[in-house]
XYZ file of N, CA and C in Angstrom:
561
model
N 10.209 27.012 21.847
C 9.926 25.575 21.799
C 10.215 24.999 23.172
N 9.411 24.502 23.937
C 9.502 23.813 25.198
C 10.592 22.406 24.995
N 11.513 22.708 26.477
C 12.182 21.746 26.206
C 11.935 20.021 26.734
N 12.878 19.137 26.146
C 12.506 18.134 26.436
C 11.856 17.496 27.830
N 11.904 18.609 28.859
C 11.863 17.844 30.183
C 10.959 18.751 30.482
N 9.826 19.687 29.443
C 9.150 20.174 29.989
C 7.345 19.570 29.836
N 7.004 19.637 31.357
C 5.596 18.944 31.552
C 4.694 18.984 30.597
N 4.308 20.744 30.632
C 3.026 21.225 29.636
C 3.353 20.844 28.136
N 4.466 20.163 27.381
C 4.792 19.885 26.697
C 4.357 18.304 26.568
N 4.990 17.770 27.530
C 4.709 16.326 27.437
C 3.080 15.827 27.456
N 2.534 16.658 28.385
C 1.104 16.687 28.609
C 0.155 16.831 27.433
N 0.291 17.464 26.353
C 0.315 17.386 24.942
C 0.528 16.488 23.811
N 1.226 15.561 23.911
C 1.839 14.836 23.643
C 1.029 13.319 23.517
N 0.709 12.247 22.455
C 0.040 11.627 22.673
C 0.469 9.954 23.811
N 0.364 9.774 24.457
C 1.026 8.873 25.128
C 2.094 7.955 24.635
N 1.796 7.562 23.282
C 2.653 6.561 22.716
C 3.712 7.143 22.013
N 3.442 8.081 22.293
C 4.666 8.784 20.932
C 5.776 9.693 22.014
N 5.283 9.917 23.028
C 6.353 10.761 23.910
C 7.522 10.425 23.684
N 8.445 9.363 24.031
C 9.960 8.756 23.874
C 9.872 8.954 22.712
N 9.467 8.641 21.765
C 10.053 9.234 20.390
C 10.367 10.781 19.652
N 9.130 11.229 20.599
C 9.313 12.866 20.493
C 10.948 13.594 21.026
N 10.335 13.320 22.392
C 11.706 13.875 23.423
C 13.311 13.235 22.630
N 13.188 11.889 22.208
C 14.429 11.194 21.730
C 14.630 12.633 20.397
N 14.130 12.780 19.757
C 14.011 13.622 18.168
C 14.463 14.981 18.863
N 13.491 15.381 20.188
C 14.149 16.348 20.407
C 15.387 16.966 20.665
N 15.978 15.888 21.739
C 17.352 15.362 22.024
C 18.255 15.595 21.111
N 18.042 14.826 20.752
C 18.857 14.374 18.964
C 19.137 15.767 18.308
N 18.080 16.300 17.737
C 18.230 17.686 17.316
C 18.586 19.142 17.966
N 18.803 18.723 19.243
C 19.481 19.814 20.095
C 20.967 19.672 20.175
N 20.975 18.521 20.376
C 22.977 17.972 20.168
C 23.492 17.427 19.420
N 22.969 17.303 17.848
C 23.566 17.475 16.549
C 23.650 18.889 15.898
N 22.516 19.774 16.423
C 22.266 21.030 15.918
C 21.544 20.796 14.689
N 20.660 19.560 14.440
C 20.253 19.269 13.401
C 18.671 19.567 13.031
N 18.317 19.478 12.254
C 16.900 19.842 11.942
C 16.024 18.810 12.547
N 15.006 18.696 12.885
C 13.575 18.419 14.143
C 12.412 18.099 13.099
N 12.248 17.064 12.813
C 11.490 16.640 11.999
C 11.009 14.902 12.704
N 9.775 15.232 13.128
C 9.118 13.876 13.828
C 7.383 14.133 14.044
N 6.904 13.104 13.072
C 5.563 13.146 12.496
C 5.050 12.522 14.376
N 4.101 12.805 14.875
C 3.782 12.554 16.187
C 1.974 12.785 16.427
N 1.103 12.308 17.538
C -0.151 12.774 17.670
C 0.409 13.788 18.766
N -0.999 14.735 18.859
C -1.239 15.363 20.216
C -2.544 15.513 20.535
N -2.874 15.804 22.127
C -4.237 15.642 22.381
C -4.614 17.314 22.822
N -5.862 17.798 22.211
C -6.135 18.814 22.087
C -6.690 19.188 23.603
N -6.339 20.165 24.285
C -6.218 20.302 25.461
C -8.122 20.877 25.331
N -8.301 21.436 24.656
C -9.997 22.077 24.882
C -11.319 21.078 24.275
N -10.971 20.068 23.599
C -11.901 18.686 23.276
C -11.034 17.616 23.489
N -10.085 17.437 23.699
C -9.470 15.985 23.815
C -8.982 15.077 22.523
N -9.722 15.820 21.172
C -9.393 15.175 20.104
C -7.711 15.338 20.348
N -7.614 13.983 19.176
C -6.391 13.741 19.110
C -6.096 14.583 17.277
N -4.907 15.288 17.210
C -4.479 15.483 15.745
C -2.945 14.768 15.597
N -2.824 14.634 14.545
C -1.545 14.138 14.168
C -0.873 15.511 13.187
N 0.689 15.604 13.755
C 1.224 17.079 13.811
C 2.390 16.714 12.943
N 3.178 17.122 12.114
C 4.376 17.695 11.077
C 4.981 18.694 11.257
N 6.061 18.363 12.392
C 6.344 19.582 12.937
C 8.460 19.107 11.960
N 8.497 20.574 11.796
C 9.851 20.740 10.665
C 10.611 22.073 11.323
N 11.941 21.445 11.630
C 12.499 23.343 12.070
C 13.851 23.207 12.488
N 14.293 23.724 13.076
C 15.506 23.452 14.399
C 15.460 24.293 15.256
N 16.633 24.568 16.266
C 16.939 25.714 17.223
C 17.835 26.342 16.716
N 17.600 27.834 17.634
C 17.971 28.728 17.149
C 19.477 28.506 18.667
N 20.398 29.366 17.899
C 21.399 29.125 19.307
C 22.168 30.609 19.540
N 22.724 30.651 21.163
C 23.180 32.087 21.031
C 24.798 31.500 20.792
N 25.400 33.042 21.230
C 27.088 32.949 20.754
C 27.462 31.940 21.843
N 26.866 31.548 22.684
C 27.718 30.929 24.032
C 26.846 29.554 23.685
N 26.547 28.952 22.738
C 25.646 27.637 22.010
C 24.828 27.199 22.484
N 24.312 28.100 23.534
C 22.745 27.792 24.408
C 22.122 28.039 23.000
N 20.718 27.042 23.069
C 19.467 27.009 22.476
C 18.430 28.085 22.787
N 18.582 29.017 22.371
C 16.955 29.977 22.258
C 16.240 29.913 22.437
N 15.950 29.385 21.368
C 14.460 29.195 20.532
C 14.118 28.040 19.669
N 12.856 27.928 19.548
C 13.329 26.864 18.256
C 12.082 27.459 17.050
N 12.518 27.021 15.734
C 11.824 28.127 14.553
C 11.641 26.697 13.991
N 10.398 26.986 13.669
C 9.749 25.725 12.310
C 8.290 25.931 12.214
N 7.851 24.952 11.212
C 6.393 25.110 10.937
C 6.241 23.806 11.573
N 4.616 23.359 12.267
C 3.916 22.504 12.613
C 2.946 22.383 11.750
N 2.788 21.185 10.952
C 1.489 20.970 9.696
C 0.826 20.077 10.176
N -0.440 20.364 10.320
C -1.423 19.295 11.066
C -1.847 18.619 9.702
N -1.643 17.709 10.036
C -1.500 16.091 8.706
C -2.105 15.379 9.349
N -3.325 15.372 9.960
C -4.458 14.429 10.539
C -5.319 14.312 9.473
N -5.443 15.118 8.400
C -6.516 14.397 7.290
C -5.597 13.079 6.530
N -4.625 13.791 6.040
C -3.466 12.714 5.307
C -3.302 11.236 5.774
N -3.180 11.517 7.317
C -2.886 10.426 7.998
C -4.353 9.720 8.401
N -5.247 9.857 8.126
C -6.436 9.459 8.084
C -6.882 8.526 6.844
N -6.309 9.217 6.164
C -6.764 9.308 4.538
C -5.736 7.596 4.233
N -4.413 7.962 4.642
C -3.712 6.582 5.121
C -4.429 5.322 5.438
N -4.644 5.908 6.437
C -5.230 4.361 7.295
C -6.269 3.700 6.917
N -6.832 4.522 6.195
C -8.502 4.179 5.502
C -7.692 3.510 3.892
N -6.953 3.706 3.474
C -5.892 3.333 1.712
C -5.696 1.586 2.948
N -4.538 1.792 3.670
C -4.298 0.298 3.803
C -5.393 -0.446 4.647
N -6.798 -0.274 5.242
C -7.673 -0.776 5.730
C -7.989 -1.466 4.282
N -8.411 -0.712 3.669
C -9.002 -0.605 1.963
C -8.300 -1.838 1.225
N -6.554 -1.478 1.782
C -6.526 -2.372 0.436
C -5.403 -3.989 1.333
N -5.877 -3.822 2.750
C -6.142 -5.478 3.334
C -7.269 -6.071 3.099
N -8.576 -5.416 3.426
C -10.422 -5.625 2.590
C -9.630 -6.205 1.231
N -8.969 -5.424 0.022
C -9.413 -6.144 -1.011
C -8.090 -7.410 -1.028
N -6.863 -7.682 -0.258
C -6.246 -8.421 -0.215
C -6.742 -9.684 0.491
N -7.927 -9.405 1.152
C -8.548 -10.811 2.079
C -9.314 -11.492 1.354
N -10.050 -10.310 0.312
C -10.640 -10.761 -0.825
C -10.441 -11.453 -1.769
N -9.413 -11.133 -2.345
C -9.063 -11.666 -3.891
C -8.369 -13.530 -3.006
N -7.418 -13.029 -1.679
C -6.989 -14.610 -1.240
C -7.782 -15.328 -1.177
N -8.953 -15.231 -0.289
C -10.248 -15.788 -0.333
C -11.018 -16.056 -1.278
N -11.518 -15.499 -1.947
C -12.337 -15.726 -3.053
C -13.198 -16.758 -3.416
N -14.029 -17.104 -3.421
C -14.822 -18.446 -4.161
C -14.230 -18.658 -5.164
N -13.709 -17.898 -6.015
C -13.357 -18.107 -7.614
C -11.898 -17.852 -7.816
N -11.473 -18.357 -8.815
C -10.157 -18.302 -9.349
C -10.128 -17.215 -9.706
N -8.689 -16.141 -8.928
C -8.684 -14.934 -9.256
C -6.954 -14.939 -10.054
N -7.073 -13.616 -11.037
C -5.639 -13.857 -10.875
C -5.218 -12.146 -11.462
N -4.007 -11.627 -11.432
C -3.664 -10.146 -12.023
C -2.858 -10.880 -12.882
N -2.438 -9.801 -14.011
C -1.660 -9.940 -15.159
C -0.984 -9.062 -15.335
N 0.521 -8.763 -15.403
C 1.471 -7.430 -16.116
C 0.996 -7.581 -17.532
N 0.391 -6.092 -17.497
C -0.081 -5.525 -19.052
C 1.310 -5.543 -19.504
N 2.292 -4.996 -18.937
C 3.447 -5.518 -19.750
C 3.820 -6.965 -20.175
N 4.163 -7.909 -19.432
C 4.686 -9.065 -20.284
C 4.085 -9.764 -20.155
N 2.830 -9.668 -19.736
C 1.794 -10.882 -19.500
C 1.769 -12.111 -18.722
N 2.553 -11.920 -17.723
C 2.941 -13.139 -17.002
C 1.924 -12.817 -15.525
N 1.514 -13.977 -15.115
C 0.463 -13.931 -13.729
C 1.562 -12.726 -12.854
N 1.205 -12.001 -12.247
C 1.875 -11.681 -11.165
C 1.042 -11.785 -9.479
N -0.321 -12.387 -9.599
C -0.548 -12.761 -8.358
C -1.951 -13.195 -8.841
N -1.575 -14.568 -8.059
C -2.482 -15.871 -7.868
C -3.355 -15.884 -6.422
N -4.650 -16.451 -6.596
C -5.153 -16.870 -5.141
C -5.624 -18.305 -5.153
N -5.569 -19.003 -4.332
C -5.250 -20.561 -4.520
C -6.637 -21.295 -4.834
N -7.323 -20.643 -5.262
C -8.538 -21.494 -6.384
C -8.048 -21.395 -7.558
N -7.266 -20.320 -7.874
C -6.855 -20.518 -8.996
C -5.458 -21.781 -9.228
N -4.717 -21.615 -8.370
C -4.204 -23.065 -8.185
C -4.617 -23.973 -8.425
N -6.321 -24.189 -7.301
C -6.801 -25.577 -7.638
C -7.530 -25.628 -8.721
N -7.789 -24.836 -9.636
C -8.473 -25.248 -10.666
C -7.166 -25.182 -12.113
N -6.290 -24.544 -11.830
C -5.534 -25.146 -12.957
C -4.189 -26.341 -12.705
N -4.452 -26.880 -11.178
C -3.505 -27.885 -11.183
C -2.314 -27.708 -10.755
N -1.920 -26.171 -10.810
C -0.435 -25.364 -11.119
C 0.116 -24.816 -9.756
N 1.011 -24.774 -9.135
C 1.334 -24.200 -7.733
C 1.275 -22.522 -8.212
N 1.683 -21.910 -6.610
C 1.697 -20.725 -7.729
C 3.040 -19.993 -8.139
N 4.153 -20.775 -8.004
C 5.043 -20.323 -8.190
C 5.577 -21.060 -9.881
N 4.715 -21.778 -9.998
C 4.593 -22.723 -11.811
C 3.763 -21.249 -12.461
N 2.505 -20.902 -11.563
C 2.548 -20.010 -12.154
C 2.454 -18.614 -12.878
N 3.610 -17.772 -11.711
C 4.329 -17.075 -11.747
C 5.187 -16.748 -12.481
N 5.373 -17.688 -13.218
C 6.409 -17.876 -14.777
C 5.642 -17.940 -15.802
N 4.269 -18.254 -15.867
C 3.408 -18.637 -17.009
C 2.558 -17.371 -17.270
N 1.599 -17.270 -18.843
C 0.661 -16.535 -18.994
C -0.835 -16.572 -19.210
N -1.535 -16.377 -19.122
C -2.837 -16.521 -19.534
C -3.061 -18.045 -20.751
N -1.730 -17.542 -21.590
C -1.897 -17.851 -23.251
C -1.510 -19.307 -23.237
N -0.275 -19.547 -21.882
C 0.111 -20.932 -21.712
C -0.830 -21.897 -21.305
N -1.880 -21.091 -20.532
C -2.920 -21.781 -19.858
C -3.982 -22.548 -21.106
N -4.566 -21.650 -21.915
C -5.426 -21.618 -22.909
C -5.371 -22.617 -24.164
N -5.957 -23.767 -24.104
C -6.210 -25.099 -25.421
C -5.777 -24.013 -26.458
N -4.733 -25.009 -27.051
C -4.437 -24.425 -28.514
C -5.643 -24.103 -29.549
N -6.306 -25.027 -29.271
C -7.543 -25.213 -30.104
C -8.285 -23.864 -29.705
N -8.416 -22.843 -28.771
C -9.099 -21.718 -28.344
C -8.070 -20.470 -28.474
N -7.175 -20.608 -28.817
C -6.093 -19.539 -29.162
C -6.150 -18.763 -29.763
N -6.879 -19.255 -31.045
C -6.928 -18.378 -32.481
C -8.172 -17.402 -32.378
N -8.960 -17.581 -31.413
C -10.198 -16.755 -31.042
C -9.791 -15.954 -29.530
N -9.498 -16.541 -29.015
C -8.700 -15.677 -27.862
C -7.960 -14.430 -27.819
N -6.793 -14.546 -28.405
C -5.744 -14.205 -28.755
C -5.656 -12.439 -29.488
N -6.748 -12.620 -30.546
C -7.547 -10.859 -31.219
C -8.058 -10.140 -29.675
N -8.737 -11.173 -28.629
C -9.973 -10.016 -27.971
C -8.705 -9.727 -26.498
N -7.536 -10.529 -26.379
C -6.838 -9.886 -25.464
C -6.075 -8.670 -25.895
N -5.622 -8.627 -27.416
C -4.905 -7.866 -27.701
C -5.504 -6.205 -27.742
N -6.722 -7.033 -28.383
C -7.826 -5.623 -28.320
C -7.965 -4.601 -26.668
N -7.926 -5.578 -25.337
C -7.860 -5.033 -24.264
C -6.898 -4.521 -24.065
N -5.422 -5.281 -23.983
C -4.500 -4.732 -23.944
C -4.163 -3.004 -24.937
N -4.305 -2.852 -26.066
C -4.548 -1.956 -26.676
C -5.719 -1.181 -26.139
N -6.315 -0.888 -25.215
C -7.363 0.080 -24.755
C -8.607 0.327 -25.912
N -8.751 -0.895 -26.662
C -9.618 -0.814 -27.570
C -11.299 -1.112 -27.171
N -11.063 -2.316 -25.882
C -12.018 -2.389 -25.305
C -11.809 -2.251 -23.777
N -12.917 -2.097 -22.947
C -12.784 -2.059 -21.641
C -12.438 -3.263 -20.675
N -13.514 -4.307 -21.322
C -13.450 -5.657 -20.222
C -13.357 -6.606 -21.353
N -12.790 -7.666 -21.227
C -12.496 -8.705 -21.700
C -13.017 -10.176 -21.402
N -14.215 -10.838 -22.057
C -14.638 -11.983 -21.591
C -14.720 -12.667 -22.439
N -14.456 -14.082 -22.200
C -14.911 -15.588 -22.953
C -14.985 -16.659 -22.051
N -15.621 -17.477 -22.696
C -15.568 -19.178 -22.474
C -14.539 -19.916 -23.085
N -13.568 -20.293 -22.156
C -12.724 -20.992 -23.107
C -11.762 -22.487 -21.990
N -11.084 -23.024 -22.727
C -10.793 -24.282 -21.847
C -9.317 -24.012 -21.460
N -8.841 -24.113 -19.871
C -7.716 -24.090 -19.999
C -7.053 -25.442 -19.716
N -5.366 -25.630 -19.676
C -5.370 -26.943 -20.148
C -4.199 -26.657 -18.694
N -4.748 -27.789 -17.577
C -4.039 -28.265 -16.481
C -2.809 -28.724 -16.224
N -2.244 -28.481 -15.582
C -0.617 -29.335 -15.372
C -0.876 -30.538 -15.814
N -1.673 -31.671 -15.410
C -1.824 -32.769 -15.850
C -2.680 -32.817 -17.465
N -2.920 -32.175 -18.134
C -3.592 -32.179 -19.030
C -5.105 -32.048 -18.916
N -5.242 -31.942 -17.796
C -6.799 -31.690 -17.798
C -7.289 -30.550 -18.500
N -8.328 -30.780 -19.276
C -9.416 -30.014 -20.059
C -10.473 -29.023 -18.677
N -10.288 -27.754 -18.858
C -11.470 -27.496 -17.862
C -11.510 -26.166 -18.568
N -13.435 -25.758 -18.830
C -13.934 -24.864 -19.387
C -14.216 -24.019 -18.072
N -13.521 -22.415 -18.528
C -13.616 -21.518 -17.661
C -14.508 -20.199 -18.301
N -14.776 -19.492 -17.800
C -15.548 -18.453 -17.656
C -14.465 -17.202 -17.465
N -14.066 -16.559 -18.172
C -12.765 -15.149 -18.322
C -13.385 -14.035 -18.147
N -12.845 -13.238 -16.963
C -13.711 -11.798 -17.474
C -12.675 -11.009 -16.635
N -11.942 -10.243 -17.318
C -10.300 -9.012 -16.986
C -10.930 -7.736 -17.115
N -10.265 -6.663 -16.505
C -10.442 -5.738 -16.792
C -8.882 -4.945 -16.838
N -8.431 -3.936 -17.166
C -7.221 -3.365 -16.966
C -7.197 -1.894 -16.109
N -6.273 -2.359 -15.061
C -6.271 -1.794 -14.048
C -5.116 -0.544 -14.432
């Protein structure tokens, strides 16, 4: 294993990650500790860059000079790809649902309480979203629409059906009456 102060090593090495490498290396030469630091490198015969999983320590003689050093290197450039494309993915659908033209909202299949609002849905039920963050679907929903409601959520919730839709009125912080358009699915 080339040591910290060696060129053809560093030269390898993706620019931004060097001080963190050499620091790990450091570190694990004068704790005697295991060498574990996820890092890029640039491929000396195309220039691609891979991202490397390198796991091991040094080996030491009787007089506590360093050897060698023994480990595996796992090239984790698909993984780490595969990464970046998951949180690209899921800022796209977080810009989305904030944005939205329409009142969006998620629900814990467990206790049924909103667990995330986007602020049309605010403005169309009146409610901040921390009012409601405490509330459910069911609090929202005219008593008068309850008794028809109430069978086709349970049915979703129970995996009886797939998607869940109605017309029904929900009833505003101020009492306002406003007919909405419902359509859930369970995630």
């Amino acid at each position: 294993f080339p040591t910290a102060g060696s060129a053809l090593w560093k030269h390898c090495l993706h620019q931004e990650d060097v001080a963190a490498v050499m620091e790990s290396i450091a570190r694990a030469h004068r704790e005697r500790s295991l060498y574990r630091q996820e890092h890029r490198i640039i491929r000396r015969d195309n220039g691609q860059v891979r991202w490397l999983s390198p796991y091991g320590r040094f080996l030491y003689d009787d007089e506590g000079q360093a050897q060698r050093f023994v480990g595996v290197f796992a090239d984790i450039t698909e993984r780490r790809q595969a990464e970046e494309a998951l949180k690209q993915s899921e800022e796209q659908l977080r810009v989305n649902f904030d944005l939205s033209a329409v009142g969006q909202a998620q629900v814990s299949a467990r206790t049924g309480r909103f667990i995330r609002i986007n602020d049309r849905f605010c403005a169309l039920t009146g409610y901040s979203r921390e009012e409601l963050l405490g509330m459910t679907p069911h609090d929202l929903t005219h008593p008068d629409d309850r008794p028809a409601d109430d069978p086709k959520v349970r049915r979703l919730l129970q995996g009886d059906t797939e998607e869940y839709y109605c017309e029904k009125r929900y009833l505003g912080k101020r009492g306002v009456h406003r007919w909405v358009r419902v359509s859930a699915r369970l995630i």
